[in-house]
Each structure stands twice: as structure tokens, then as C-alpha cells.
Coordinates of C-alpha atoms and ligand atoms in Angstrom, one line a residue:
X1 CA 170.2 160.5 78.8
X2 CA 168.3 160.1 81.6
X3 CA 167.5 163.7 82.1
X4 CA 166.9 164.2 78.1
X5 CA 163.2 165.4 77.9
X6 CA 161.5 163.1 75.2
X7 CA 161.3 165.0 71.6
X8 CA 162.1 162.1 69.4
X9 CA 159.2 158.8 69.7
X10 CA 159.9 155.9 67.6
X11 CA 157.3 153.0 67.0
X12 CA 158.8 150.1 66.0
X13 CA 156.7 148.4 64.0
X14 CA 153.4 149.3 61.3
X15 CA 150.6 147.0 62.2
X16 CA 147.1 147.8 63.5
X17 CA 149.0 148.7 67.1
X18 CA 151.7 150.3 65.4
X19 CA 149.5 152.8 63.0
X20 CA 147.3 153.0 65.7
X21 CA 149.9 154.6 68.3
X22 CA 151.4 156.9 65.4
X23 CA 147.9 157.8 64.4
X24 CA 147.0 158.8 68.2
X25 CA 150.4 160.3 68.9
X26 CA 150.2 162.6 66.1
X27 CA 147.3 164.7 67.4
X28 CA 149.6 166.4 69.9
X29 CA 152.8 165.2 69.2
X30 CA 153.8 167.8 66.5
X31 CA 152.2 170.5 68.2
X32 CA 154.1 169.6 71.0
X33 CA 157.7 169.8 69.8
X34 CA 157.8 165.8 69.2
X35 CA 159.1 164.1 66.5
X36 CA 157.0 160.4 65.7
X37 CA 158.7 158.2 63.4
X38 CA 157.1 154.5 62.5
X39 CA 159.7 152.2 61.1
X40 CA 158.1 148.8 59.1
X41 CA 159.0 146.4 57.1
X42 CA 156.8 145.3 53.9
X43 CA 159.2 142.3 54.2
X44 CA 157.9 140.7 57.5
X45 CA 153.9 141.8 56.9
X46 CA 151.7 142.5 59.7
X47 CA 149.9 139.5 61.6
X48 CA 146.6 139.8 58.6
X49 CA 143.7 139.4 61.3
X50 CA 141.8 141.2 63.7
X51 CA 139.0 142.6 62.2
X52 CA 136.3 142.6 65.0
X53 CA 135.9 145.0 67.7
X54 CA 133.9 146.2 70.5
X55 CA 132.3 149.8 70.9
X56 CA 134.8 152.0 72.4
X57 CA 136.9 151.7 69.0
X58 CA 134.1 154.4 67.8
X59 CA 135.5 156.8 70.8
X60 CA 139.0 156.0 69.2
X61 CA 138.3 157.0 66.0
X62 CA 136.2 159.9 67.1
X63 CA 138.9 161.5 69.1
X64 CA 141.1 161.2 65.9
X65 CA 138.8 162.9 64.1
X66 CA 137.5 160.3 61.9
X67 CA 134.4 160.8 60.4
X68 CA 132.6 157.3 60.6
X69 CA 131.5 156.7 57.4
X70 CA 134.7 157.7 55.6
X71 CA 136.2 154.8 58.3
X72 CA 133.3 152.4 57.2
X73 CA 133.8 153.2 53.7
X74 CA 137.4 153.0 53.3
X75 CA 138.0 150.0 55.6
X76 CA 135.2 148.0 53.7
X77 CA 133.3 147.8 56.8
X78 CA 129.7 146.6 58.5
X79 CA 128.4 147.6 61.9
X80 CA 128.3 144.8 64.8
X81 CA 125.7 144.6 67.5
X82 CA 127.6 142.1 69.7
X83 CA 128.2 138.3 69.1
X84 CA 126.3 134.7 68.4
X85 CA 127.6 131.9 70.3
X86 CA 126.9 128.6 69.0
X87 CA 127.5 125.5 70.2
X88 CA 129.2 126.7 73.9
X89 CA 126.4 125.8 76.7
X90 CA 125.8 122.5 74.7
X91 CA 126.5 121.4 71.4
X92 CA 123.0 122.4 69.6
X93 CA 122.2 125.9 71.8
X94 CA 122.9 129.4 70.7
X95 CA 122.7 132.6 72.2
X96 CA 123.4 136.1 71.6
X97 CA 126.2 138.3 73.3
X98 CA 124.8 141.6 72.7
X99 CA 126.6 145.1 73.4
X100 CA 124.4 147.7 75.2
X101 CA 121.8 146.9 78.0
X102 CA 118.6 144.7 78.7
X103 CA 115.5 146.0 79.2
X104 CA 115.3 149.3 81.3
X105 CA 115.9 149.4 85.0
X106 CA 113.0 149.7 87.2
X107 CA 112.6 151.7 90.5
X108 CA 116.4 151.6 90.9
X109 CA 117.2 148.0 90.8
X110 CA 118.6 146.5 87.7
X111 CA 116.2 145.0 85.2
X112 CA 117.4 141.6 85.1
X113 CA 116.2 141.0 88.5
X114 CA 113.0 142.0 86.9
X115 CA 113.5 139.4 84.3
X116 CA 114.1 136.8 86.9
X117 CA 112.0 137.2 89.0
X118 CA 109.3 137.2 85.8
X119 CA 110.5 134.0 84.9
X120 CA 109.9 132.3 88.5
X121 CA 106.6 133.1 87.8
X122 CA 106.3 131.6 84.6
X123 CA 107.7 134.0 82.2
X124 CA 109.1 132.7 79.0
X125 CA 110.7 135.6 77.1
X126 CA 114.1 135.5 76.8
X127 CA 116.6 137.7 77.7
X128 CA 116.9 137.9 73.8
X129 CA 113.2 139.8 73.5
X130 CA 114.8 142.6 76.1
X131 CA 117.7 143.7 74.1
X132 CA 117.5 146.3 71.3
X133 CA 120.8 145.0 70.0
X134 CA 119.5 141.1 69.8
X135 CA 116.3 142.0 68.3
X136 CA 118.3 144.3 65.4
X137 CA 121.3 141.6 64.7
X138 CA 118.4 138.9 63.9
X139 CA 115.8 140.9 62.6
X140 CA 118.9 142.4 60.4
X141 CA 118.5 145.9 61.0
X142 CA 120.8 148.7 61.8
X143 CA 120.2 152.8 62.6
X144 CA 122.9 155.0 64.2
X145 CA 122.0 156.4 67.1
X146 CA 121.4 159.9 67.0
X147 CA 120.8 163.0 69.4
X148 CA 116.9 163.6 68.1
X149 CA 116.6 159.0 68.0
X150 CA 115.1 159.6 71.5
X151 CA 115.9 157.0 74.4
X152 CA 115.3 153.7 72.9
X153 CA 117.2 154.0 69.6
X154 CA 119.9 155.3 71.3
X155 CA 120.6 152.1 73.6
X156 CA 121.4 150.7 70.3
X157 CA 125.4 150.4 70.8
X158 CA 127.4 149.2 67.8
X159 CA 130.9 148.4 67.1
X160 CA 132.9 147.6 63.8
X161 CA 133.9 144.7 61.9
X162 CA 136.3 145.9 59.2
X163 CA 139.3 144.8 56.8
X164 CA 142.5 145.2 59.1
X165 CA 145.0 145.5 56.4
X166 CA 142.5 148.7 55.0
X167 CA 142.3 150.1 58.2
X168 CA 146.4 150.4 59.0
X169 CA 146.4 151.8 55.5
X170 CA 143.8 154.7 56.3
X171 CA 145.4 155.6 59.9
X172 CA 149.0 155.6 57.9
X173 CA 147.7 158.2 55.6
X174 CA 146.2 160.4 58.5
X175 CA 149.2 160.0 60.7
X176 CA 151.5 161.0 57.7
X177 CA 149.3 163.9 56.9
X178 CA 149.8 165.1 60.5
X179 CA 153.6 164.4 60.5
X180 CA 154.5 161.2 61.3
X181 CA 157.2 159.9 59.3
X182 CA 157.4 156.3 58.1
X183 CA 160.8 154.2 57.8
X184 CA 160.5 151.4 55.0
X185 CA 163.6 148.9 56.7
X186 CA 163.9 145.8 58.7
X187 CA 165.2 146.7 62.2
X188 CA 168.3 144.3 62.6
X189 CA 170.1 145.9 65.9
X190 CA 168.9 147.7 68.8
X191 CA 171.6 150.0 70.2
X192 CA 171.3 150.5 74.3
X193 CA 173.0 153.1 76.0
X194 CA 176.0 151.5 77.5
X195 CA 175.3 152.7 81.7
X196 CA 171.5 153.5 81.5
X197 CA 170.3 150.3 79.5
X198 CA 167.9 152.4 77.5
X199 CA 167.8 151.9 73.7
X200 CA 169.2 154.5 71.7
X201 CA 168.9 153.5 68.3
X202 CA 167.3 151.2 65.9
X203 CA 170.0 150.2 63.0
X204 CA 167.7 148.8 60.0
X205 CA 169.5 146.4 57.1
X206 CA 169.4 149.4 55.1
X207 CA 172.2 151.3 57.0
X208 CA 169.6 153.9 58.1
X209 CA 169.8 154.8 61.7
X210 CA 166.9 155.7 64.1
X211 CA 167.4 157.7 67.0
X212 CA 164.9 158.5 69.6
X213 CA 164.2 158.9 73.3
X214 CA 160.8 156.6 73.8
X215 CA 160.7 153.6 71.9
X216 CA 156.9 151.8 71.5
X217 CA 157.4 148.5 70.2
X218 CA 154.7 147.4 68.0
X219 CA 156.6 144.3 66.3
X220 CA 154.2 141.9 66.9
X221 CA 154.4 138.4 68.7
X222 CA 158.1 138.9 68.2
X223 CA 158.4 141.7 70.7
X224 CA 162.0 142.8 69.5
X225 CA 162.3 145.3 72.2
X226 CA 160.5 144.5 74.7
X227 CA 161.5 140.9 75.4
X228 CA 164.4 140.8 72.4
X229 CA 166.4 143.0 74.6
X230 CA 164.6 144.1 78.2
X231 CA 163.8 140.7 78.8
X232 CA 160.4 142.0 80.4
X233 CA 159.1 137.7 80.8
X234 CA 155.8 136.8 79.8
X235 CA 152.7 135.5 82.0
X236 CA 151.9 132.3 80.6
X237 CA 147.5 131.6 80.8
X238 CA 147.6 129.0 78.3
X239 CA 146.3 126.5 81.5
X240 CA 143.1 128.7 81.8
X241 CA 143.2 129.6 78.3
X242 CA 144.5 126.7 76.0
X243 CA 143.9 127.9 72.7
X244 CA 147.0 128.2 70.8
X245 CA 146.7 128.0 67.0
X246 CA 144.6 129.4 64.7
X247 CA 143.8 129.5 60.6
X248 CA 142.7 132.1 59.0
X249 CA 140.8 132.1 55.2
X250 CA 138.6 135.1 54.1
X251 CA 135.5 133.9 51.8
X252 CA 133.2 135.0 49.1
X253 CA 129.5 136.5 50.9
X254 CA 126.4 135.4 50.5
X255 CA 123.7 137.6 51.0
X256 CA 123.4 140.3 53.0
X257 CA 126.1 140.8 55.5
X258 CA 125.3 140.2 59.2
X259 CA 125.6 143.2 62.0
X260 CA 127.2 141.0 63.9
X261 CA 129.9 137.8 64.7
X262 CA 129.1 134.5 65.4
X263 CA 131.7 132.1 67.5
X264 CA 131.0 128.5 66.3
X265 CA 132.1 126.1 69.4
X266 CA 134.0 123.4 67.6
X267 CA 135.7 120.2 69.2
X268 CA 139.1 121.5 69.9
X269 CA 138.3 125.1 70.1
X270 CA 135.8 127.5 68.1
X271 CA 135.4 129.0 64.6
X272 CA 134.9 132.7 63.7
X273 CA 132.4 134.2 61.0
X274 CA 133.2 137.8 60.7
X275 CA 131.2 140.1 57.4
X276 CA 132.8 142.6 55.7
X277 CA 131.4 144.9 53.1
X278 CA 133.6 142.7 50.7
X279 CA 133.8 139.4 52.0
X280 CA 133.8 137.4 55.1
X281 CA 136.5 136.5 57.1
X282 CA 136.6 133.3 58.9
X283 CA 138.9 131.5 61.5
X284 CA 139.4 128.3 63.6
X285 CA 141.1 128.3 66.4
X286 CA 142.1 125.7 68.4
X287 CA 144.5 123.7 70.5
X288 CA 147.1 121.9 69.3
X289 CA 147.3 118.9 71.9
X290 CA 144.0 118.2 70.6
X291 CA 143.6 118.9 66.6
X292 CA 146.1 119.0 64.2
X293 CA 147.0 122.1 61.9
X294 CA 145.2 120.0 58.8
X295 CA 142.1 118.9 60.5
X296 CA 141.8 122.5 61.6
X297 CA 142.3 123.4 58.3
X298 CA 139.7 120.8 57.1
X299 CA 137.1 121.7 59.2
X300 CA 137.4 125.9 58.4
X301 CA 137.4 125.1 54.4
X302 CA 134.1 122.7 54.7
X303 CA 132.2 125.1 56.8
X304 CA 132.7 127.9 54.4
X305 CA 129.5 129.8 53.3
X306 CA 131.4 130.9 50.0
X307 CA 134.1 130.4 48.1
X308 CA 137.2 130.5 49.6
X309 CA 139.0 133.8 48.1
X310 CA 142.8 133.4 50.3
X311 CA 144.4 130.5 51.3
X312 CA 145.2 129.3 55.0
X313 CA 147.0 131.2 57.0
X314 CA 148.0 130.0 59.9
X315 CA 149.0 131.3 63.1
X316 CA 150.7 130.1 66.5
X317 CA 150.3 132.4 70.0
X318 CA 150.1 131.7 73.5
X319 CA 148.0 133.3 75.7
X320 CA 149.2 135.7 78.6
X321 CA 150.7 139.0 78.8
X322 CA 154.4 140.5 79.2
X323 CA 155.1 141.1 82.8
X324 CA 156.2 144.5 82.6
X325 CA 154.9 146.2 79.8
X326 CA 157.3 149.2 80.2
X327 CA 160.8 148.8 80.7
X328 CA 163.4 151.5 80.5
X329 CA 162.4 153.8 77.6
X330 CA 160.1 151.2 75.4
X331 CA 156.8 150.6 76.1
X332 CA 155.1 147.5 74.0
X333 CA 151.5 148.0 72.3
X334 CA 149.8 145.2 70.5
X335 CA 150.9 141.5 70.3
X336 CA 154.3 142.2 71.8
X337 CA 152.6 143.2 75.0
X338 CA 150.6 140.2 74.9
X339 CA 147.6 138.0 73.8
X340 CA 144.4 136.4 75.0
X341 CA 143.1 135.1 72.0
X342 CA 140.0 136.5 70.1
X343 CA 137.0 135.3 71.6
X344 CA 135.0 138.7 72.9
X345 CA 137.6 141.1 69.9
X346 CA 139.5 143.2 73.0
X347 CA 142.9 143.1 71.5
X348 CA 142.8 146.2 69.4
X349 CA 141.1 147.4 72.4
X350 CA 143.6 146.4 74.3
X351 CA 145.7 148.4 71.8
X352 CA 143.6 151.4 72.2
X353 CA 143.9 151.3 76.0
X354 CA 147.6 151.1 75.9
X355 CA 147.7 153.9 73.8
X356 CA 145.1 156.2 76.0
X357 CA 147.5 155.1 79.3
X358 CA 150.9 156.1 77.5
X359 CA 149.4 159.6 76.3
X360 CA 147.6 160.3 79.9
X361 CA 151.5 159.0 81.9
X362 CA 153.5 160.2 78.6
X363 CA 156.8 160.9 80.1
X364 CA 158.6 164.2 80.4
X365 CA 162.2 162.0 80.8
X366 CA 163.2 159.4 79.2
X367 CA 163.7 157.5 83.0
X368 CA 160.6 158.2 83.9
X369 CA 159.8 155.3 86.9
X370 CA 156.4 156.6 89.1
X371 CA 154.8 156.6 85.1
X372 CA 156.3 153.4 84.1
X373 CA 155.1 151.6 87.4
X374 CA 151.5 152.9 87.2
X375 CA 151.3 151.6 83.3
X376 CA 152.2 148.6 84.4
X377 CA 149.7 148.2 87.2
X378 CA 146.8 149.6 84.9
X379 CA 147.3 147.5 82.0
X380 CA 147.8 144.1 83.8
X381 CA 144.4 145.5 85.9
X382 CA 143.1 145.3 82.1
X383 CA 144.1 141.9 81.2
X384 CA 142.9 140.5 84.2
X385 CA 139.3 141.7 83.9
X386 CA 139.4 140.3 80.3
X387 CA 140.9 136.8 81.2
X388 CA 138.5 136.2 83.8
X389 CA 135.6 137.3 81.3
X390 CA 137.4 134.7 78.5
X391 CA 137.8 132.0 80.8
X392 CA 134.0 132.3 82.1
X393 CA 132.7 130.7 78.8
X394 CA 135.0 127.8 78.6
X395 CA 134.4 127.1 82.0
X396 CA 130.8 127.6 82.0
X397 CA 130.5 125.1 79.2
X398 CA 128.4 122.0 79.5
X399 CA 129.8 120.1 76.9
X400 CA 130.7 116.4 77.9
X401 CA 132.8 114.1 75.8
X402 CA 135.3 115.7 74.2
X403 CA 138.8 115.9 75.6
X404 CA 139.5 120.2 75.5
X405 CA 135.9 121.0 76.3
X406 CA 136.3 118.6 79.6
X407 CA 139.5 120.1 80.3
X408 CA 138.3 123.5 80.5
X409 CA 135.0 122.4 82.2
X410 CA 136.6 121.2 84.9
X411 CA 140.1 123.2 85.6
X412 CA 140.5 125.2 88.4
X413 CA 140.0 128.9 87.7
X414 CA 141.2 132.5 89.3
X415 CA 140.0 133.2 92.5
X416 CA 138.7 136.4 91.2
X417 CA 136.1 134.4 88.7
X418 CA 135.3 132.3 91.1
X419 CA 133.5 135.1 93.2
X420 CA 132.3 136.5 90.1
X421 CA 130.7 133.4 89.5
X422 CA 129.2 132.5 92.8
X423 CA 127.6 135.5 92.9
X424 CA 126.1 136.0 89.4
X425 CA 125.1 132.1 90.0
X426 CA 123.0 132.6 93.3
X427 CA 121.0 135.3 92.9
X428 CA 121.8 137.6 89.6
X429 CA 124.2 140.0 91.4
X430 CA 127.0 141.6 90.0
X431 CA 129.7 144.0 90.4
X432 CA 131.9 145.7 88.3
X433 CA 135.8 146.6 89.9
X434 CA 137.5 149.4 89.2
X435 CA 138.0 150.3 85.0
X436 CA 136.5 146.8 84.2
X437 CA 136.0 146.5 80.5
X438 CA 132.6 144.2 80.6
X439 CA 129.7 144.9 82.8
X440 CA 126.6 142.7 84.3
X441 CA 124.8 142.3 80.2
X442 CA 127.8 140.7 79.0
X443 CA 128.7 138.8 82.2
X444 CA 124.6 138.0 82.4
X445 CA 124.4 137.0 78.4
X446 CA 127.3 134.3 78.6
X447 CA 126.3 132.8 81.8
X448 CA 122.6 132.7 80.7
X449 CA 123.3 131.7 77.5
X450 CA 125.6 128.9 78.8
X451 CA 122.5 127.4 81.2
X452 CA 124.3 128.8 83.6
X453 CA 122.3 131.8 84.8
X454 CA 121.2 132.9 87.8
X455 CA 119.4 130.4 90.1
X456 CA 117.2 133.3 91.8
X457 CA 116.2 136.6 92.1
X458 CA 116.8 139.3 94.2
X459 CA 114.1 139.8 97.1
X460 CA 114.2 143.7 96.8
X461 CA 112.6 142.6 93.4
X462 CA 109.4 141.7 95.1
X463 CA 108.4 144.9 96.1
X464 CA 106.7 145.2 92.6
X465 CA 103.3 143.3 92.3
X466 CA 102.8 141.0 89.9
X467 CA 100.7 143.0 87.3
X468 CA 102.7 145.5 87.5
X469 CA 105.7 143.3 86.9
X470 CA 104.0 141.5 84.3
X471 CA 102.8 144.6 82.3
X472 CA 106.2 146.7 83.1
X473 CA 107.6 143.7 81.4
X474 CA 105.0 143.0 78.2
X475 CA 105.8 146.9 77.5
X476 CA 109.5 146.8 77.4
X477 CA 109.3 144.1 74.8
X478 CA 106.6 145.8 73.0
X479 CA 108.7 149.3 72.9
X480 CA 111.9 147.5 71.9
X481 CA 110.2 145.2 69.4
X482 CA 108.9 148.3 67.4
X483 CA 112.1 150.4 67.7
X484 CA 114.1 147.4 65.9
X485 CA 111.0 146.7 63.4
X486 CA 111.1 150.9 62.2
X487 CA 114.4 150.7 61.3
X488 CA 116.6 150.1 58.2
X489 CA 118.0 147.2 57.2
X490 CA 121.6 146.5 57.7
X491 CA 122.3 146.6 54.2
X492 CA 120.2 149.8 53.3
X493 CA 122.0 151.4 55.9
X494 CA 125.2 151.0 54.5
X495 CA 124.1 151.2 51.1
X496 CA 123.0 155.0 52.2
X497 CA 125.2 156.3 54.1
X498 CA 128.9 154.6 53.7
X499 CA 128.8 151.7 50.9
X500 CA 132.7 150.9 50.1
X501 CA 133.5 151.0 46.3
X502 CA 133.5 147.5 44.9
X503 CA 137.3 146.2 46.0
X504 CA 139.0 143.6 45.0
X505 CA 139.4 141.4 47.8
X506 CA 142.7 141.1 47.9
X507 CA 144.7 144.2 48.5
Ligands
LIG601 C1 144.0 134.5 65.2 C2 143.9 135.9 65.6 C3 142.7 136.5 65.5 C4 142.5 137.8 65.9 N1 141.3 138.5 65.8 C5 141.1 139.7 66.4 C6 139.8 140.3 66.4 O1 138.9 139.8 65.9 N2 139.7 141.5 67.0 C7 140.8 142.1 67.6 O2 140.6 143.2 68.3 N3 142.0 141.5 67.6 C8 142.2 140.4 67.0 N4 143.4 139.8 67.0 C9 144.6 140.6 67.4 C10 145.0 141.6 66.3 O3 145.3 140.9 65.1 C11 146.2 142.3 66.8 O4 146.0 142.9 68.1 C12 146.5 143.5 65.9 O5 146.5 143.1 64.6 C13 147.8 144.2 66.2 O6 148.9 143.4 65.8 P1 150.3 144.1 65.9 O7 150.3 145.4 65.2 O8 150.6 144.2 67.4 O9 151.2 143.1 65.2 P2 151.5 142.8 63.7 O10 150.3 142.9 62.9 O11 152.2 141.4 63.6 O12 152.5 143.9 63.2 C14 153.9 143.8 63.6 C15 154.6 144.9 62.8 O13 156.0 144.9 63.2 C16 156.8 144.8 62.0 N5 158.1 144.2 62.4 C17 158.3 143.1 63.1 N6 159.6 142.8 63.2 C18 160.2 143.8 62.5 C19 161.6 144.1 62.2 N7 162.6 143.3 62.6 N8 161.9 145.2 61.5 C20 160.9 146.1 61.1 N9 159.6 145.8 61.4 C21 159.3 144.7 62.0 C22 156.0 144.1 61.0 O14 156.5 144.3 59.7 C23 154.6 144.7 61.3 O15 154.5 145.9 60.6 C24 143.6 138.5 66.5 C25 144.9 137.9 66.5 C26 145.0 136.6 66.1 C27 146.3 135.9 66.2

């Protein structure tokens, strides 16, 4: 088998990260002489959350060829402009996560220095009053960025939040339409080649056999191939990252929906609000050592905006990822290749990453080791980045008095945050390694918004006077206040262009 070229692909597996992977296989896959079957079971269900993202899920859909407000309209839903925290530096401060940049860069050096250096002379503005995607997620407001926008409506960079069951659905029917075939069974029995160790078959409880030569296993935290039979071991970071459990209950919406999440800080872990076109979907998750699954369960329902329209579910993960994430001929995409909880929404674009590596190594045999090595090495280089970026606003936390928040406070951390840290701490500086997912406004926001920000600024700053700094400043906000107050409201927006027909919330 070893020298078999790969025509057959088999996802095991019909989540998000399974109808993802069939949807972006079947662009080429047909055309080049590949076979992609998806097998599922309506039995087991799919996992039922994830329904924020960050931008690059646009680039996704794009390269599918999906036009985005068929996607809005059929997945039910709204644009996001980046994420409120509340409650992480101390328990009554908020701030604003935003995607996109701050202010514009000036003479070559990043604006924040700028910024800084404003405020050691007595500048008040917030980083807040610099960013087009703050201003527009409070003010409510939402335009799409467009060629003929000009410069500052275009830094306006937006993601998705949208109904996760809906969107599995509308990728099924697109990768169907371009060939994929779907296998209604539950798989029961993995058959491995008896000298190469590479799976052969999947035998379902229906009898049905599936042969293939690259199986992608998209089952989910039970990661049947991947751990259920290579055994691949898993990276535990639940010491840096001790959130374990979360509930889950979707809600009636009042009023307009928001363009963007907000991350409640709550005593054992945090709560999430995300709005749909539909309804809102909300979350607590926590850690167990220190809340119960009822008091979790307590605290989502009474914070509810509307009425509750599901009821609980509940979930159990550990964060960390698989060590190898390809072994043999099965490569894992999704929860089976591992989790870090949903704080900044990367696991579908974890998903999406994993999916962009396997196409750009996609073996030509099914043994296939120079490939299988460099996935490896690029997607633990991904989870990395994001762990240190997760950890930072636990650690950077200045809540006292509660027994998780003083745990995280003080652990020890990664090396490679600690750098991060020192330097973003002293004098605003940061630097971005290799494919790193966030850059300097997202590492800046959290450590800002945390009253953790930068203690100075950078003396190449100082070449600027200080009218020019002053006015250079009082401009950007003026420019980046108008462009937010001209445009549409979230809700108008939608309501034009890609308003879902009135759905039943449950599907
Ligand atoms: C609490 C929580 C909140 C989250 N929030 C976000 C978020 O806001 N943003 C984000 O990007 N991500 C989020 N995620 C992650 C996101 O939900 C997942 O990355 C995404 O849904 C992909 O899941 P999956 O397809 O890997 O697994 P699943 O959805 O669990 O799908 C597994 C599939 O495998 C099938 N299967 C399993 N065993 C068998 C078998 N024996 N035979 C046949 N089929 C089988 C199941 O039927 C199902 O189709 C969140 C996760 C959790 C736990």
C-alpha cells in the first residue's frame, strides 16, 4: 500500500471540521482523479457550538466560492468586529478586542507609540477612539469594505458569528454538489493494514465498508482514528489553561443584534454572548475544581437577556493538542486534533488552517513521511502562538480573591510569553514570529485593556514635536469618528443586503 498513489479520501466524521475538509477538498479533488467520501452519524450529533470566528474565515469561504451574503443569509448570521471583555483586568473594567489596526502609522513607526507617547503627555483618548472597529461595534454600525470605500472604510475588518449546525448544512450541500459523497452509519471498526499499520477501511454498524487511502478524522473529542487506534498522545495545557467544562443554552434576542462578542469574566471562568440573526447564543465556561456543573448552570440561565429557547447542554474538554497530528495515512482536523478552549474563536480557524496545510503537503503516497513531519511542525507552531495569546489574559488579570483567578494570576507561564510580555510591558514593542495568527493590536488591546499596558514609549517616537503629535493625533480620531458615524447600522446592513428568512430556532 505504501506505494498506492492516494485516489480514495475518506473524512470520518460530519461536523463543522468534517464539512469543512470535504467542502475544501472538493474544489480539486474531483478534477483531480480523487474520490472524497464523508461518513456521519445522525446518531452521535456534532459537538452543537462554535459559532464565532475571526477574519480569515471570509478567505475560506471566498476561496470556496461562497458568495457572502448567501453564507450570512443561510447560516442566520451577523458580522463581528472583534470582542468585549468584561470583567478580566478587574471585576468592573471592560475593554474592546478589536480586529483590524489602531490609528495609522506615522513616519514609519507604529502608531501606538504615538498613542503612548500622547498619553505621557497628558493625553486621555483611549485606544478605543483610534480603532474604526471599536468605534462601529458601540456606535452599532456596520459597512463592508469595498474597492471604491477608500482607505479608512477599508480598515474596517470583520468576521462572522453564525448558527454552526446551518453552516455544516450549507457546506454539505456545496460539497455534494461538487461530488463528495456522504455515508449515513456509525463507524464501529477501523481495519489497519496488517505490516504497514495504515488503516484500510472503516466498517460502519450498517455492514457498509469504506475503503480509502487518506483518512482525515473529524470525529470530534473522541478522535477514533487518530488516538482510537495510532495512539498519536495528547499535550495536556490544562495547567496554563484550566478551563474544562462548559454549558451551552441559545436565547431569545432583544433588540438589535450586536457586531460583535462579549466574554463576561465570571468567578470560575467566563461567559459568552454571541448574536445571531435568530437568536443569541450563550455559554459559561469554567473549571470544574472550582464551580460545579449546576452553579454553572445557574449562573448562564440568570444572566440571560431572553428567554431561554434550548436547554443546557453541557460539555467536558481539556485543553492541549494531539502530539502528532498525522500518523500513518490519517490526519486529524477539528476537536480530534485538539482544543484550547473558546476565548479569542480560533478553533474553526484552527480547522481552516489544518485544512489549507493538508491541501498545500497533500500527499502523492499514502506513506508519505517528509509531508507528515512538516504538518506536524506547522500546526503545533499554530497552537503555540494561540496558547500563549490565551494564556496572556488570564495571566494578565488583576483580579484578587477568588481561588481560579489567583491561580492563573500567579502560575508560571511559557517562556515564550514571558518575552512577549516583558517586552510589550517596557516600552510597547512587539514582534510577530513566523505565521503567527495575532499581531501587536490584539496583543496591545488585551494587555491595555487588562492595566497591563505598556509602561513607556519608544524614544524614536520623540522625533515628532508635540503639536504635530497632538494634531496628527486629534485628526486620526476625527477621520475615524466620521467614517463610523456615515455608515449603516448593523441591522440596516443586514436587513439590505443578507437578512435570513424568519427560522425557527431550532433546526
Ligand atoms: C464550549 C465550546 C465552545 C466553542 N466555541 C467556539 C467558537 O466560538 N468558535 C470556534 O471557532 N470554535 C468554537 N468551538 C470549537 C468548535 O465547536 C469546533 O472546533 C467545531 O465545531 C468542530 O468540531 P468537530 O467537527 O471537530 O467535532 P464535532 O462537531 O463533535 O463532530 C464530530 C463528528 O464526528 C461524528 N462521529 C463521531 N464518532 C463517530 C462514529 N463512531 N461514527 C460515525 N461518525 C462519528 C459525529 O457524528 C460528528 O458528525 C467551541 C467548542 C466548545 C467545546
Amino acid at each position: 500500500m505504501n506505494g498506492t498513489p492516494i485516489k480514495r479520501v475518506v473524512i470520518a466524521g460530519g461536523g463543522s471540521a468534517g464539512w469543512m475538509t470535504a467542502a475544501a477538498l472538493s474544489k480539486f479533488c474531483g478534477r483531480a482523479g480523487i474520490s472524497v467520501t464523508l461518513v456521519e452519524s445522525e446518531a452521535i450529533g456534532t459537538v452543537g457550538v462554535g459559532e464565532a470566528t475571526i477574519p480569515p474565515i471570509g478567505k475560506f469561504n471566498d476561496h470556496l466560492g461562497i458568495k457572502e451574503d448567501d453564507f450570512v443569509r443561510e447560516t442566520q448570521a451577523t458580522y463581528k468586529l472583534g470582542i468585549e471583555f468584561v470583567g478580566w483586568g478587574a471585576s468592573e473594567e471592560r475593554y474592546f478586542h478589536p480586529f483590524g489596526t489602531y490609528g495609522f502609522d506615522l513616519e514609519g513607526m507604529d502608531f501606538h507609540q504615538y498613542w503612548q507617547r500622547g498619553r505621557d503627555l497628558g493625553e486621555d483618548h483611549s485606544l478605543d477612539d483610534y480603532s474604526l472597529n471599536a468605534l462601529c461595534a458601540y456606535g452599532g454600525k456596520f459597512l463592508r469594505p469595498e474597492a471604491d470605500h477608500g482607505p479608512v472604510i477599508n480598515k474596517l475588518a470583520y468576521a462572522f458569528h453564525f448558527d454552526a449546525g446551518l453552516y455544516a448544512a450549507f457546506l454539505r450541500r456545496l460539497a455534494e454538489a461538487r461530488g463528495v459523497t456522504r455515508v449515513e452509519g456509525r463507524i464501529e471498526h477501523v481495519e489497519r493494514d496488517p505490516e504497514s499499520g495504515l488503516i484500510r477501511a472503516l466498517a460502519l454498524d450498517n455492514t457498509q465498508r469504506i475503503e480509502g487511502d487518506l483518512f482525515v478524522d473529524c470525529t470530534g473529542f473522541r478522535a477514533m482514528l487518530i488516538e482510537g487506534e495510532f495512539e498519536a498522545g495528547f499535550e495536556d495545557w490544562s495547567h496554563w489553561l484550566p478551563v474544562n467544562r462548559a454549558v451551552a443554552v441559545a436565547c431569545r434576542r432583544e433588540g438589535d443584534p450586536a457586531p460583535y462578542t462579549r466574554s463576561t469574566a465570571r468567578s470560575a471562568g467566563w461567559q459568552w454572548r454571541i448574536p445571531l440573526q435568530h437568536r443569541t447564543g450563550n455559554g459559561h465556561v469554567y473549571c470544574d475544581a472550582h464551580m460545579t456543573a449546576e452553579q454553572a448552570e445557574e449562573q448562564l440561565v440568570a444572566s440571560l437577556e431572553g428567554e431561554a429557547l434550548t436547554s443546557p447542554n453541557h460539555l467536558r474538554f481539556q485543553t492541549g493538542h494531539r502530539k502528532r497530528f498525522w500518523e500513518g495515512n490519517c490526519v486529524a482536523i477539528g476537536l480530534s486534533s485538539g482544543f484550547m478552549e473558546p476565548l479569542e474563536s480560533t478553533s474553526l480557524h484552527l480547522i481552516q488552517s489544518g485544512i489549507a496545510k493538508l491541501i498545500s503537503l497533500f500527499p502523492s503516497h499514502a506513506e508519505s513521511r517528509v509531508e507528515r513531519e512538516e504538518y506536524n511542525r506547522l500546526m503545533r507552531d499554530d497552537f503555540e502562538h494561540i496558547r500563549d495569546f490565551l494564556i496572556l489574559h488570564y495571566k494578565a488579570t488583576r483580579r484578587e480573591g477568588e481561588p481560579f483567578w489567583d491561580y492563573v494570576r500567579t502560575m508560571s507561564v511559557p517562556d515564550t510569553l514571558t518575552q512577549k510580555m516583558d517586552l510589550l510591558r517596557g516600552s510597547g514593542r512587539f514582534f510577530k514570529y513566523d505565521a503567527e495568527l495575532f499581531d501587536l493590536t490584539s496583543w496591545l488591546a488585551v494587555a491595555e485593556g487588562q492595566g497591563w499596558g505598556p509602561e513607556g514609549h519608544n524614544p524614536v517616537a520623540d522625533a515628532l514635536s508635540e503639536n504635530d503629535l497632538r494634531q496628527s493625533l486629534a485628526n486620526m480620531r476625527g477621520t475615524l469618528a466620521k467614517a463610523s458615524g456615515a455608515m449603516p447600522t448593523h441591522q440596516a446592513f443586514i436587513d439590505r443586503y443578507c437578512k435570513a428568512p424568519p427560522a425557527e430556532w431550532a433546526r
